[in-house]
mmCIF file with all atom_site columns, C-alpha atoms in Angstrom:
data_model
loop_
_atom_site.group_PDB
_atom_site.id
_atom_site.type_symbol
_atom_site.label_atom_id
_atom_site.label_alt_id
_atom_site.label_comp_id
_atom_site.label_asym_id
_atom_site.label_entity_id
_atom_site.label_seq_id
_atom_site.pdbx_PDB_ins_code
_atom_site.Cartn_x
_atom_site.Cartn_y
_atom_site.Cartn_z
_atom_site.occupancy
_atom_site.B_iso_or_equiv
_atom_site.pdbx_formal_charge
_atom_site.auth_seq_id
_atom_site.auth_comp_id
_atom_site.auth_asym_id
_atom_site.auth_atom_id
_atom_site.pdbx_PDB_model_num
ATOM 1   C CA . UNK A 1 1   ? 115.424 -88.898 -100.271 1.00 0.00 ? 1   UNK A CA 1
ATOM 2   C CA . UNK A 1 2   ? 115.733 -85.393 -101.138 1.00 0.00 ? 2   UNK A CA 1
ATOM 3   C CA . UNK A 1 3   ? 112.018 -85.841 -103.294 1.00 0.00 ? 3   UNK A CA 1
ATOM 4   C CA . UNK A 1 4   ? 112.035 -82.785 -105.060 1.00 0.00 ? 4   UNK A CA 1
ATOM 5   C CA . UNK A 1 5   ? 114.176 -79.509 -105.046 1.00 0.00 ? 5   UNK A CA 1
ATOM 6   C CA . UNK A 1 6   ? 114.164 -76.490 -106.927 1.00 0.00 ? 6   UNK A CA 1
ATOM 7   C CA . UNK A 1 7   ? 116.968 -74.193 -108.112 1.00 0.00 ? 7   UNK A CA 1
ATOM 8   C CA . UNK A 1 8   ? 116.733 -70.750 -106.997 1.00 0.00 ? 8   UNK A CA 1
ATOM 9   C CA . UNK A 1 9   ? 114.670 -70.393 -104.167 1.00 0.00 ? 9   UNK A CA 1
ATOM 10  C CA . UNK A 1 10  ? 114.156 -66.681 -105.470 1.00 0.00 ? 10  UNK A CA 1
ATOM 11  C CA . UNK A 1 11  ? 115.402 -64.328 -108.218 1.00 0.00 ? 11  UNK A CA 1
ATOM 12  C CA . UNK A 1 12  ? 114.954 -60.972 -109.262 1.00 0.00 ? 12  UNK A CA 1
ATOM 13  C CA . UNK A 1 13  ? 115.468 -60.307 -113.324 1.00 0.00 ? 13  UNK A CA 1
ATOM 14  C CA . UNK A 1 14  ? 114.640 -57.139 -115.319 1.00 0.00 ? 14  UNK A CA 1
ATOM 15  C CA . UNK A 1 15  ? 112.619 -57.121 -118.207 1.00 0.00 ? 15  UNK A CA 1
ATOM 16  C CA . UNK A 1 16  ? 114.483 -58.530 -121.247 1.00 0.00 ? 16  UNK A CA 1
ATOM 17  C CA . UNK A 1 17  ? 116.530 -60.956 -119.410 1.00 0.00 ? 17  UNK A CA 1
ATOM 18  C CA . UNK A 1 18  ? 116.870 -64.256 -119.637 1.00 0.00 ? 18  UNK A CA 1
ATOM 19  C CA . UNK A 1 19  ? 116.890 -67.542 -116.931 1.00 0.00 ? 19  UNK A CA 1
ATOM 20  C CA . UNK A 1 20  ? 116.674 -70.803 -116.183 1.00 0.00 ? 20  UNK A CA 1
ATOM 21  C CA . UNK A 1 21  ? 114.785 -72.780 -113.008 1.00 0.00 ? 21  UNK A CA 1
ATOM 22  C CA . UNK A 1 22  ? 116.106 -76.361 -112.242 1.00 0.00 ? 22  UNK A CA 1
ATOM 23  C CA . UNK A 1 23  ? 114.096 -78.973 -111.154 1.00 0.00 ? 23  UNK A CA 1
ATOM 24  C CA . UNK A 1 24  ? 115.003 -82.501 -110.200 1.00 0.00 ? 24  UNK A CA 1
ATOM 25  C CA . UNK A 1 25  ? 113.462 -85.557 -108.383 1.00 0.00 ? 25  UNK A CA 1
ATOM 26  C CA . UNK A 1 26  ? 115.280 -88.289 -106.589 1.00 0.00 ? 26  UNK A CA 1
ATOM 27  C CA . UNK A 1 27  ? 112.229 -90.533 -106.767 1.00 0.00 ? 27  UNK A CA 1
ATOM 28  C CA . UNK A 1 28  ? 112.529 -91.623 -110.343 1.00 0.00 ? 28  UNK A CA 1
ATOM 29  C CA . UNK A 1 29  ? 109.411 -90.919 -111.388 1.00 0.00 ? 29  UNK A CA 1
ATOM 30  C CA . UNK A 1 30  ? 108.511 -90.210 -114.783 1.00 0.00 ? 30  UNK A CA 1
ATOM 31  C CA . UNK A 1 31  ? 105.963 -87.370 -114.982 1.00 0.00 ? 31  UNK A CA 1
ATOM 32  C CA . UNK A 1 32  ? 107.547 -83.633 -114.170 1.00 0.00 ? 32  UNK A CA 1
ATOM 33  C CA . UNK A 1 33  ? 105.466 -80.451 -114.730 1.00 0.00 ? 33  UNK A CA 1
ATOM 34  C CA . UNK A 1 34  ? 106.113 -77.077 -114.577 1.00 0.00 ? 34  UNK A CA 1
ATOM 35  C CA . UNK A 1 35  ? 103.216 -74.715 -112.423 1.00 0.00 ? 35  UNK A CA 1
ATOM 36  C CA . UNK A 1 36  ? 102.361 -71.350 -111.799 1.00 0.00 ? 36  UNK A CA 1
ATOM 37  C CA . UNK A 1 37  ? 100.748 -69.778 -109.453 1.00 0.00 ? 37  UNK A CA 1
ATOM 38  C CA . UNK A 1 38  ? 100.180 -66.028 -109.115 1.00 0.00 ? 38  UNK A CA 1
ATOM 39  C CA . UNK A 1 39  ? 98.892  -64.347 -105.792 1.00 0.00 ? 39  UNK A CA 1
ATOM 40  C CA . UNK A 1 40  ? 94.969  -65.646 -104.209 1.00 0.00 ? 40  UNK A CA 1
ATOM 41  C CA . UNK A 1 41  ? 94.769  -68.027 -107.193 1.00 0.00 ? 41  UNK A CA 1
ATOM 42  C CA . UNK A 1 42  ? 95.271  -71.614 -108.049 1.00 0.00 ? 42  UNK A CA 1
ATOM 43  C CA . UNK A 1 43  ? 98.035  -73.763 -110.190 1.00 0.00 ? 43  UNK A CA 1
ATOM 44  C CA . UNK A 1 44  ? 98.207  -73.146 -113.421 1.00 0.00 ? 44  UNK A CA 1
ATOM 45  C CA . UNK A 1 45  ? 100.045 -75.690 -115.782 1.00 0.00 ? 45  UNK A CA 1
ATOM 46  C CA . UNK A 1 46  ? 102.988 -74.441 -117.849 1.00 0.00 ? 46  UNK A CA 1
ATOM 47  C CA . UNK A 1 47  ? 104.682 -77.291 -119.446 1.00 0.00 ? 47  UNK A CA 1
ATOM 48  C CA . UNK A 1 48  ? 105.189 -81.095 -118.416 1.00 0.00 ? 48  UNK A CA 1
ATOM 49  C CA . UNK A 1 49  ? 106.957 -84.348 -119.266 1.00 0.00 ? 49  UNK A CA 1
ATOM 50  C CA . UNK A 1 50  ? 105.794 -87.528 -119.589 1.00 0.00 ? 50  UNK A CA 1
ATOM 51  C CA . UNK A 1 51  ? 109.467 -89.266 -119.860 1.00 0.00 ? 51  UNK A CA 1
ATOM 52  C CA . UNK A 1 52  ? 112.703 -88.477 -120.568 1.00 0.00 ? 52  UNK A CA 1
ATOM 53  C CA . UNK A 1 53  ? 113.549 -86.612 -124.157 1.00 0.00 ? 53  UNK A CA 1
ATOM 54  C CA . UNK A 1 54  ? 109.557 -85.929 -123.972 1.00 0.00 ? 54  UNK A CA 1
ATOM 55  C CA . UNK A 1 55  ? 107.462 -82.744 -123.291 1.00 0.00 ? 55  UNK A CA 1
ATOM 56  C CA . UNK A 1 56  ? 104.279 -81.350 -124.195 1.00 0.00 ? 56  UNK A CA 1
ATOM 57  C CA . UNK A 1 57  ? 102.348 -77.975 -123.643 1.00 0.00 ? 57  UNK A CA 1
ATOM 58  C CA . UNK A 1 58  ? 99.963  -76.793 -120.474 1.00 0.00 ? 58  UNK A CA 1
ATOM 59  C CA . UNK A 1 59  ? 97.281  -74.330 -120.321 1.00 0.00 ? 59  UNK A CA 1
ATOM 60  C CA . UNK A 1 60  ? 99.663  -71.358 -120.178 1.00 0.00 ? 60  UNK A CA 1
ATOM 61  C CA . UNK A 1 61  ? 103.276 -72.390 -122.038 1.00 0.00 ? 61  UNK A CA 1
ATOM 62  C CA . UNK A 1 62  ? 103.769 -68.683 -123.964 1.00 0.00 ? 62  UNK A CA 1
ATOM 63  C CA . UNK A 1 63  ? 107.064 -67.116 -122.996 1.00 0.00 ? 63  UNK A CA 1
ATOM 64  C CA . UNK A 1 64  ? 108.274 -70.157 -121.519 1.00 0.00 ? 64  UNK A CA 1
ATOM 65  C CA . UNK A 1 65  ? 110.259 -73.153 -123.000 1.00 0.00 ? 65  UNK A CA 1
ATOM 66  C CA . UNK A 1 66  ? 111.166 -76.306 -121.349 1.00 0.00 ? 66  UNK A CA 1
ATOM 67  C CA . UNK A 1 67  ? 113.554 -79.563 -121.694 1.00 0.00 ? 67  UNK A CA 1
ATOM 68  C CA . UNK A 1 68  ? 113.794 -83.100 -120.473 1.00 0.00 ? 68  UNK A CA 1
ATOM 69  C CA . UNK A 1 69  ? 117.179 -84.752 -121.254 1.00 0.00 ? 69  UNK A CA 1
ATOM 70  C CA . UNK A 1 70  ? 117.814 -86.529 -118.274 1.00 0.00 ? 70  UNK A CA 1
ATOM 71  C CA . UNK A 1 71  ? 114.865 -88.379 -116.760 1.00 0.00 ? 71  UNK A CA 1
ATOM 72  C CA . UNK A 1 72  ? 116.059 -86.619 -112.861 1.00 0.00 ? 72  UNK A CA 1
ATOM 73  C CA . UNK A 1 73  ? 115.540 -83.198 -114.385 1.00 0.00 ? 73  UNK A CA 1
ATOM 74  C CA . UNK A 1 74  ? 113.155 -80.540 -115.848 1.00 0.00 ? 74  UNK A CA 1
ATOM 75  C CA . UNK A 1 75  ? 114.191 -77.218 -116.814 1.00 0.00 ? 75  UNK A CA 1
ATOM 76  C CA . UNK A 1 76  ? 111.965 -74.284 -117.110 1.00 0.00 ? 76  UNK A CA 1
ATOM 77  C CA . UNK A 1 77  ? 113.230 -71.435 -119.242 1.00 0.00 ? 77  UNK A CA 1
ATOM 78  C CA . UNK A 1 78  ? 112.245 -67.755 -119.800 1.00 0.00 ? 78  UNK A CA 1
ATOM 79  C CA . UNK A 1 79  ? 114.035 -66.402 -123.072 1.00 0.00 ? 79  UNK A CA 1
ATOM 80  C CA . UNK A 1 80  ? 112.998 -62.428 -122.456 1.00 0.00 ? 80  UNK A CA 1
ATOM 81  C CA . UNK A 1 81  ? 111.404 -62.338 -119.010 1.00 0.00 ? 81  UNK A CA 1
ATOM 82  C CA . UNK A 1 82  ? 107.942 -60.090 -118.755 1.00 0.00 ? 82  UNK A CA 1
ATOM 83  C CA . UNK A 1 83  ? 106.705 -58.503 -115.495 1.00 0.00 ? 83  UNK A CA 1
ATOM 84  C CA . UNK A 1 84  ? 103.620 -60.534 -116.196 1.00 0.00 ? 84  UNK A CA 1
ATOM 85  C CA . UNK A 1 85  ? 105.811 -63.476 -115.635 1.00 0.00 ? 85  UNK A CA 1
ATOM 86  C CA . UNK A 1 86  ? 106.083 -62.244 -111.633 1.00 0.00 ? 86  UNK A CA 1
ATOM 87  C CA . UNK A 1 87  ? 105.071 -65.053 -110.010 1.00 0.00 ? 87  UNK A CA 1
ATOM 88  C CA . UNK A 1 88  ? 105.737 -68.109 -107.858 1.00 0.00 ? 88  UNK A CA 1
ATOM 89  C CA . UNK A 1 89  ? 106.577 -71.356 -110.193 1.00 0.00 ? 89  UNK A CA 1
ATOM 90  C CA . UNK A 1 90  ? 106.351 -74.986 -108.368 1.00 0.00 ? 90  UNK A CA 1
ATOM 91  C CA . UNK A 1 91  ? 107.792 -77.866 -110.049 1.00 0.00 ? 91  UNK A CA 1
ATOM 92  C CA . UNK A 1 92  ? 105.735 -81.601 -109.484 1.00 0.00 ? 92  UNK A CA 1
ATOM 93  C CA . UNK A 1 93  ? 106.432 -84.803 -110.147 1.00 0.00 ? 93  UNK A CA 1
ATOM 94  C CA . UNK A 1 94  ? 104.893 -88.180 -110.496 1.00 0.00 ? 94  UNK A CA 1
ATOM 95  C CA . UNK A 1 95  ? 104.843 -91.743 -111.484 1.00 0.00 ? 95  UNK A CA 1
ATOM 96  C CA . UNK A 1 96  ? 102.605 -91.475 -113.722 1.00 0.00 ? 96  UNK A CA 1
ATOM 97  C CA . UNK A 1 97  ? 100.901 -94.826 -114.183 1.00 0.00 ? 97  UNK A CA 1
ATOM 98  C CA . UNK A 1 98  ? 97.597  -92.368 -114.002 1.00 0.00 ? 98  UNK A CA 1
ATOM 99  C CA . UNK A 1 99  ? 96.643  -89.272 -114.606 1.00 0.00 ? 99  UNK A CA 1
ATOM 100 C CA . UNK A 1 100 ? 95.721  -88.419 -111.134 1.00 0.00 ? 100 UNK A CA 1
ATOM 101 C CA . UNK A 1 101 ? 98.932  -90.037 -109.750 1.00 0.00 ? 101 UNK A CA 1
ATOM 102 C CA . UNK A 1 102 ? 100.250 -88.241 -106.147 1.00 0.00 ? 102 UNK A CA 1
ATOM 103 C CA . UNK A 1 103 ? 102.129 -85.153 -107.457 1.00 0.00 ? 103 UNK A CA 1
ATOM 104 C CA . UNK A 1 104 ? 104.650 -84.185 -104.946 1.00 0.00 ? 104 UNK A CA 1
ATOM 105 C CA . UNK A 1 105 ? 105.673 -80.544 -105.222 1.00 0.00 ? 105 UNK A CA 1
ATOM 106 C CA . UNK A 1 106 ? 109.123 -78.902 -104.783 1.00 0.00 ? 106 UNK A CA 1
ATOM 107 C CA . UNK A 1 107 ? 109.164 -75.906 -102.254 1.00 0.00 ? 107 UNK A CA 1
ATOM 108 C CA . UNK A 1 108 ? 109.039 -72.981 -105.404 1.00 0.00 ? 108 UNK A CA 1
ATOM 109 C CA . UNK A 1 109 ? 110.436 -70.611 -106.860 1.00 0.00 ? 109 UNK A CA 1
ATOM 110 C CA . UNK A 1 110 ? 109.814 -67.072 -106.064 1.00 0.00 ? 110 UNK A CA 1
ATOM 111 C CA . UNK A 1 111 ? 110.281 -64.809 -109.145 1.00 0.00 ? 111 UNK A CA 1
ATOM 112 C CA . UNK A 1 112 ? 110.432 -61.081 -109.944 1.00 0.00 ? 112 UNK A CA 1
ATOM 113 C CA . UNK A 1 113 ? 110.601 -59.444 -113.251 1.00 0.00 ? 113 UNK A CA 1
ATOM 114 C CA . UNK A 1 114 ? 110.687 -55.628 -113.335 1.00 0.00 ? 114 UNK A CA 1
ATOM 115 C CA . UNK B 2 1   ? 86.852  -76.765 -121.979 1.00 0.00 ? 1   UNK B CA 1
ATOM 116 C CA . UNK B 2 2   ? 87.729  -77.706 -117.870 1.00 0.00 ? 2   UNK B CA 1
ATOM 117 C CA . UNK B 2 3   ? 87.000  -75.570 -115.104 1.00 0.00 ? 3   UNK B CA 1
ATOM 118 C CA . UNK B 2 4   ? 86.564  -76.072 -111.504 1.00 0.00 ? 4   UNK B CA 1
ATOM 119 C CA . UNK B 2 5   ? 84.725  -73.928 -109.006 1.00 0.00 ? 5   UNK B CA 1
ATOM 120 C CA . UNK B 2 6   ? 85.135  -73.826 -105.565 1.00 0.00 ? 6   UNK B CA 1
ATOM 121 C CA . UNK B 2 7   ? 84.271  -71.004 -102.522 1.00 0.00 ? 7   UNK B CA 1
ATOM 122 C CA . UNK B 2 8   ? 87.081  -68.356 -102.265 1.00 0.00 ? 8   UNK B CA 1
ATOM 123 C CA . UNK B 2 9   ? 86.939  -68.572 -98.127  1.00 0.00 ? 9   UNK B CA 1
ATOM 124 C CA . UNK B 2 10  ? 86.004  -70.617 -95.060  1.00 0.00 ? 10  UNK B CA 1
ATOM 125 C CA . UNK B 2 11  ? 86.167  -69.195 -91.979  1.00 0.00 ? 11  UNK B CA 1
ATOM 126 C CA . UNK B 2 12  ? 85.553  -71.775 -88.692  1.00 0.00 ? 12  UNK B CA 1
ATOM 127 C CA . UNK B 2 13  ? 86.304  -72.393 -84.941  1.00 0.00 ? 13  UNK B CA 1
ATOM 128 C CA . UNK B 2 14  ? 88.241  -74.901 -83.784  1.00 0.00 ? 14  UNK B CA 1
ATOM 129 C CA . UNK B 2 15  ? 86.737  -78.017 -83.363  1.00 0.00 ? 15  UNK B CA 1
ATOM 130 C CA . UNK B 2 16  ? 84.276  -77.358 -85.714  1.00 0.00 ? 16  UNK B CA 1
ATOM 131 C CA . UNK B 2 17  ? 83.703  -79.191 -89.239  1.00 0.00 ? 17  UNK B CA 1
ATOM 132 C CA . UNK B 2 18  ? 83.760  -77.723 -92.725  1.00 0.00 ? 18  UNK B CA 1
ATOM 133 C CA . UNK B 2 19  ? 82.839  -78.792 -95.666  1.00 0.00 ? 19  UNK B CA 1
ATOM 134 C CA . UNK B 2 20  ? 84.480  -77.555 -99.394  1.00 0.00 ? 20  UNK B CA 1
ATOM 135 C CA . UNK B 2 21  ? 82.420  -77.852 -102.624 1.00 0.00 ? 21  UNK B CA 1
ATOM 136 C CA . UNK B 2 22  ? 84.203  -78.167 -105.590 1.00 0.00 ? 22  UNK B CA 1
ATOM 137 C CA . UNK B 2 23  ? 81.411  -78.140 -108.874 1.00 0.00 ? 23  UNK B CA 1
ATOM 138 C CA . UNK B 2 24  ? 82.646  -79.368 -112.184 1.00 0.00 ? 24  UNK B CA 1
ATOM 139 C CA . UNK B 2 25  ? 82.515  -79.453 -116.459 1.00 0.00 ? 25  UNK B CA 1
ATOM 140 C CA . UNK B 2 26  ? 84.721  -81.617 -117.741 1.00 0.00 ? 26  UNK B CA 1
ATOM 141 C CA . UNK B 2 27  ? 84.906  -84.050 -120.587 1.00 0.00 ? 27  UNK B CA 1
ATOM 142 C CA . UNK B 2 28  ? 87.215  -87.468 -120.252 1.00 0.00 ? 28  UNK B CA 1
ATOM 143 C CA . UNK B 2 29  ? 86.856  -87.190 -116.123 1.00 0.00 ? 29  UNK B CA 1
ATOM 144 C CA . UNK B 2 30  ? 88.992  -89.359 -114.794 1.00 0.00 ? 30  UNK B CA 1
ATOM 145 C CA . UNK B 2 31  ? 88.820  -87.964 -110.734 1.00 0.00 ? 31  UNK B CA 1
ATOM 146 C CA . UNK B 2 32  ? 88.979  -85.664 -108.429 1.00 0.00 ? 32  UNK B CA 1
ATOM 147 C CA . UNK B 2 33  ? 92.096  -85.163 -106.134 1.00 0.00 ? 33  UNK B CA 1
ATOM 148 C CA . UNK B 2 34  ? 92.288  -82.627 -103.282 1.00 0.00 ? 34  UNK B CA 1
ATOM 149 C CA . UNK B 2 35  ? 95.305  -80.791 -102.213 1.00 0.00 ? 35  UNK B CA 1
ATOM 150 C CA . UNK B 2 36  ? 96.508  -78.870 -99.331  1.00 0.00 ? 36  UNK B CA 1
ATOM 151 C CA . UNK B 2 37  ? 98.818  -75.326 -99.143  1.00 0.00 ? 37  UNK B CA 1
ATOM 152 C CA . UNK B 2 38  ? 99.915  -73.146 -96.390  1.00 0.00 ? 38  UNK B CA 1
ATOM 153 C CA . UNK B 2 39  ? 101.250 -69.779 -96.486  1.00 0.00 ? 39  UNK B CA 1
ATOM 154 C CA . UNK B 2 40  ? 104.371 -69.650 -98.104  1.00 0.00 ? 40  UNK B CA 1
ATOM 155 C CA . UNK B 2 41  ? 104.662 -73.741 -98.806  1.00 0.00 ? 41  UNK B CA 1
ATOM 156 C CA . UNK B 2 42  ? 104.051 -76.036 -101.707 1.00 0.00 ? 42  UNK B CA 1
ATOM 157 C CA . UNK B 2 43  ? 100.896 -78.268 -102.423 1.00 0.00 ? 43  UNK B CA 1
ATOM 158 C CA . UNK B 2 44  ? 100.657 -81.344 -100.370 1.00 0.00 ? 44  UNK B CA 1
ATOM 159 C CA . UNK B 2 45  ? 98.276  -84.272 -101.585 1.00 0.00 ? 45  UNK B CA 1
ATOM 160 C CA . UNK B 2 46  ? 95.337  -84.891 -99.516  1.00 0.00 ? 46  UNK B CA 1
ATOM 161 C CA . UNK B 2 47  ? 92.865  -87.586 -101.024 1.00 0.00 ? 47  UNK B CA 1
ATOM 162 C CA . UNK B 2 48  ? 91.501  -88.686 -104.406 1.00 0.00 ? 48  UNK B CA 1
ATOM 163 C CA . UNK B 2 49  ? 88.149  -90.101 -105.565 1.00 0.00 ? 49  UNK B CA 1
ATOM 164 C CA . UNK B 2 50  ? 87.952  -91.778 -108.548 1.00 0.00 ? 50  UNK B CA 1
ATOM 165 C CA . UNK B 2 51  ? 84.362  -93.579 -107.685 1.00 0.00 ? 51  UNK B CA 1
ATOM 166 C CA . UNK B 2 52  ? 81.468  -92.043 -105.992 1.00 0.00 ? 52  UNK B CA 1
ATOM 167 C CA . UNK B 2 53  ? 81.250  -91.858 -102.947 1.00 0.00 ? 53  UNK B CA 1
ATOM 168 C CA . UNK B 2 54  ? 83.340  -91.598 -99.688  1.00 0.00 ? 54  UNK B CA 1
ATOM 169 C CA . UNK B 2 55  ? 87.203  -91.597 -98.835  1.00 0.00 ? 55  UNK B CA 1
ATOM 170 C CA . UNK B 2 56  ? 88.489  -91.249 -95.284  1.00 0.00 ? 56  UNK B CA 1
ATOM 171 C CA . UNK B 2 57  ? 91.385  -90.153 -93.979  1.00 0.00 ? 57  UNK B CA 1
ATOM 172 C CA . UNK B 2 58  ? 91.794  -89.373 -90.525  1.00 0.00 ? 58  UNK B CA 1
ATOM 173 C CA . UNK B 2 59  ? 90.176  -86.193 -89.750  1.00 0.00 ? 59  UNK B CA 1
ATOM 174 C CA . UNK B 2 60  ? 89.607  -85.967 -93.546  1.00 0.00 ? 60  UNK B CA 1
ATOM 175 C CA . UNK B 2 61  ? 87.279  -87.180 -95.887  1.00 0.00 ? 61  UNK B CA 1
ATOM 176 C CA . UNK B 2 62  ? 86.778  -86.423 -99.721  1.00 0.00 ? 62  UNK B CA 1
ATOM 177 C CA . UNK B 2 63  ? 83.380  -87.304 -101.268 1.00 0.00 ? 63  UNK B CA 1
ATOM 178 C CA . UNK B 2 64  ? 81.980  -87.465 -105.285 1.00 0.00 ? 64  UNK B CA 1
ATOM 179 C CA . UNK B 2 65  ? 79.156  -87.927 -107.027 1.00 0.00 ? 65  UNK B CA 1
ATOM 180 C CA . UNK B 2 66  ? 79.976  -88.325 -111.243 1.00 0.00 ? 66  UNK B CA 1
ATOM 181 C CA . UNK B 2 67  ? 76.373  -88.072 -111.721 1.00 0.00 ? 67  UNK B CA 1
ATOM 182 C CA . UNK B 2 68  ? 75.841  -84.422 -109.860 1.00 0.00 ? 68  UNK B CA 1
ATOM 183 C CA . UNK B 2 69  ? 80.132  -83.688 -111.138 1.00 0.00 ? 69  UNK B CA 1
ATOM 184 C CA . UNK B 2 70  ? 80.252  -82.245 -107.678 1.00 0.00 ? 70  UNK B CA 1
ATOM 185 C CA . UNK B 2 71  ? 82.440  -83.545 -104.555 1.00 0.00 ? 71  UNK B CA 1
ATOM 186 C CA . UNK B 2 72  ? 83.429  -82.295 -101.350 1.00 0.00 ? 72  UNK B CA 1
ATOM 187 C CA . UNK B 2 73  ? 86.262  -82.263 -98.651  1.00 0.00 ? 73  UNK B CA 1
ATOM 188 C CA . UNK B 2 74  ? 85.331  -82.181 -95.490  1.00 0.00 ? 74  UNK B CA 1
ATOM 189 C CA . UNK B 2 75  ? 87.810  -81.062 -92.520  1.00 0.00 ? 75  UNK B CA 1
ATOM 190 C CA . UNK B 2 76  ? 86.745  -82.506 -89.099  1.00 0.00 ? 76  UNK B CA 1
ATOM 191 C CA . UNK B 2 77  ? 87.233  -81.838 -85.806  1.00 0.00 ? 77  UNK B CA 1
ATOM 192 C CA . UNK B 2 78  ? 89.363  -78.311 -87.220  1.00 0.00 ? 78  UNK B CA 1
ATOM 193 C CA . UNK B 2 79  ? 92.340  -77.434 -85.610  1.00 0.00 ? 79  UNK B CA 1
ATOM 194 C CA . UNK B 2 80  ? 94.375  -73.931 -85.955  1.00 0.00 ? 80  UNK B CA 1
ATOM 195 C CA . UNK B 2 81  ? 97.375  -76.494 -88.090  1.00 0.00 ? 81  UNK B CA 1
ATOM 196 C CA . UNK B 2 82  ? 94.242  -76.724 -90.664  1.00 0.00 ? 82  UNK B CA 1
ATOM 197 C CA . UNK B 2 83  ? 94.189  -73.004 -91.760  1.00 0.00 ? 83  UNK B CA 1
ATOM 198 C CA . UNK B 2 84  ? 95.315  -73.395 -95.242  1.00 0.00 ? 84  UNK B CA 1
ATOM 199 C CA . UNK B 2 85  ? 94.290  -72.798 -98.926  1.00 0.00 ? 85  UNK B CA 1
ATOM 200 C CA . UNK B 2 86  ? 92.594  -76.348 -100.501 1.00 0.00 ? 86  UNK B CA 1
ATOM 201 C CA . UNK B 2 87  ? 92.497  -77.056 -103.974 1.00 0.00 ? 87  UNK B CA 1
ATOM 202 C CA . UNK B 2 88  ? 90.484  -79.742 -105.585 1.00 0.00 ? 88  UNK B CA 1
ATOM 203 C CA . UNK B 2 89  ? 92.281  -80.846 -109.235 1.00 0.00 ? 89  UNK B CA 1
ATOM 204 C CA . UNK B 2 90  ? 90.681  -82.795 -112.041 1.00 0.00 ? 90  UNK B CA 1
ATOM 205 C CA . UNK B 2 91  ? 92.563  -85.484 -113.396 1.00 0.00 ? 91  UNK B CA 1
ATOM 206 C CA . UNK B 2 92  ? 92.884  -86.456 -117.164 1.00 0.00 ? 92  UNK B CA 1
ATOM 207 C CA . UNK B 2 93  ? 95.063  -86.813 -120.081 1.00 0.00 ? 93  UNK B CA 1
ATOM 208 C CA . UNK B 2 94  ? 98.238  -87.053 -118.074 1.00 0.00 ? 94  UNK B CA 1
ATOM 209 C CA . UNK B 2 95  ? 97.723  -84.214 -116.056 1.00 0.00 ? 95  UNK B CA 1
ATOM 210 C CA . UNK B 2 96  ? 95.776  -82.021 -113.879 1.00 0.00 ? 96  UNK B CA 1
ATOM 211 C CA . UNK B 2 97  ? 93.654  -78.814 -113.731 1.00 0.00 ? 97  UNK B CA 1
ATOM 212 C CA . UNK B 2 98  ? 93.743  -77.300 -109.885 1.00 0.00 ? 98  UNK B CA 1
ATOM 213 C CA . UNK B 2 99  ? 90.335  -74.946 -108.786 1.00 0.00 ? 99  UNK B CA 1
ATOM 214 C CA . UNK B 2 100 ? 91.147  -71.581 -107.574 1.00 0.00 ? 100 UNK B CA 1
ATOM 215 C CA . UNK B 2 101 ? 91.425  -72.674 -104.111 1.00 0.00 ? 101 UNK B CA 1
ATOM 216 C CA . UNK B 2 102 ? 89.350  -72.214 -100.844 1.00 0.00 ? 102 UNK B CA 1
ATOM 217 C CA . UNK B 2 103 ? 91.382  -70.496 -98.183  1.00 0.00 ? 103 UNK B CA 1
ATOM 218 C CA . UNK B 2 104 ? 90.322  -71.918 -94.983  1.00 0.00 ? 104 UNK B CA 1
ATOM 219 C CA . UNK B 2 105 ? 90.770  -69.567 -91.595  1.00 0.00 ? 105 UNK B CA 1
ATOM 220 C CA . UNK B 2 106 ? 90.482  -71.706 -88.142  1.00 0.00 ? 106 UNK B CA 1
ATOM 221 C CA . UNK B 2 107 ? 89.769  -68.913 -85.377  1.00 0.00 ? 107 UNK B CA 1
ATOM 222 C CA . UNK B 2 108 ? 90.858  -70.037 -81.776  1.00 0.00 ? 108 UNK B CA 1
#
């Protein structure tokens, strides 16, 4: 098992542009979420899914939008990317028979905006 | 609202033991989950408490107390593999809020 990979590994964007960051989980669990996590500090929680077709808003979803069509996948978009949207995003995933289910983390994504 | 506090950073020798406080407010608790992250790597799961009291794991243990909404990890017999940022994470409504993270330096 692959568990679960993320799609870039880095990227560089100027202000104004636009992206996507693929997420997907071979374990077929059912909770995904979308993190952040910005230099000395902890995770913060963007977006996450519950099941497929389903998502729901963290503690900082502004600027970002997200989608769930296939139970495997989570995408993370950024319509007009913000330098204050430098930072390193970590998918999770779990299965999600509790709340404080094992998440297992994908290795990040390392964006720039400038 | 939720919020988490734990120390910003532990330094310790090798072979010595260290303990992390993590200090809740809550409401709808559901427990407390501690996770490990190195330089450069994602969030691995440690342990989870959802009753008082304590959970070993090898050199680890993870303790609560609902009544004081307090718990602790405690790192063991330290070695230099164990330098690392920890985060304890409060579980509820489907999801969970991470602490700030202690960063944890093991000198040789």
């Amino acid at each position: 098992n692959a568990g679960v990979t993320q799609t870039p590994k880095f990227r560089v964007l100027k202000t104004g542009q636009s992206m996507t960051l693929l997420c997907a989980q071979d374990m077929n669990h059912e909770y995904m979420y979308w993190y952040r996590q910005d230099p000395g500090m902890g995770l913060r929680l963007i977006h996450y899914s519950v099941g497929e077709g389903t998502t729901a808003k963290g503690e900082v979803p502004d600027g970002y939008n997200v989608s769930r069509l296939k139970k495997q996948n989570f995408l993370l978009g950024l319509e007009s990317a913000a330098p204050s949207q430098t930072s390193v995003y970590f998918c999770a995933s779990s299965y999600g028979r509790e709340s404080t289910d094992t998440q297992y983390f994908g290795p990040g994504t390392r964006l720039t905006v400038l | 609202g939720q919020s988490l506090e734990q120390p910003s950073e532990v330094t310790a020798v090798e072979g010595a033991i260290v303990q992390i406080n993590c200090t809740y407010q809550t409401s709808g608790f559901y427990g407390l989950s501690w996770y490990q992250q190195h330089d450069g790597g994602a969030p691995t799961f440690l342990s989870y408490n959802a009753l008082d009291g304590l959970e070993e794991t090898g050199r680890f243990s993870s303790f609560l107390s609902r009544s004081d909404s307090y718990g602790y990890l405690l790192l063991q017999e330290l070695q230099m593999k164990d330098s690392a940022s920890y985060f304890c994470a409060w579980g509820g409504g489907n999801k969970l809020t991470f602490g700030g993270g202690t960063r944890v330096l093991v000198k040789p």
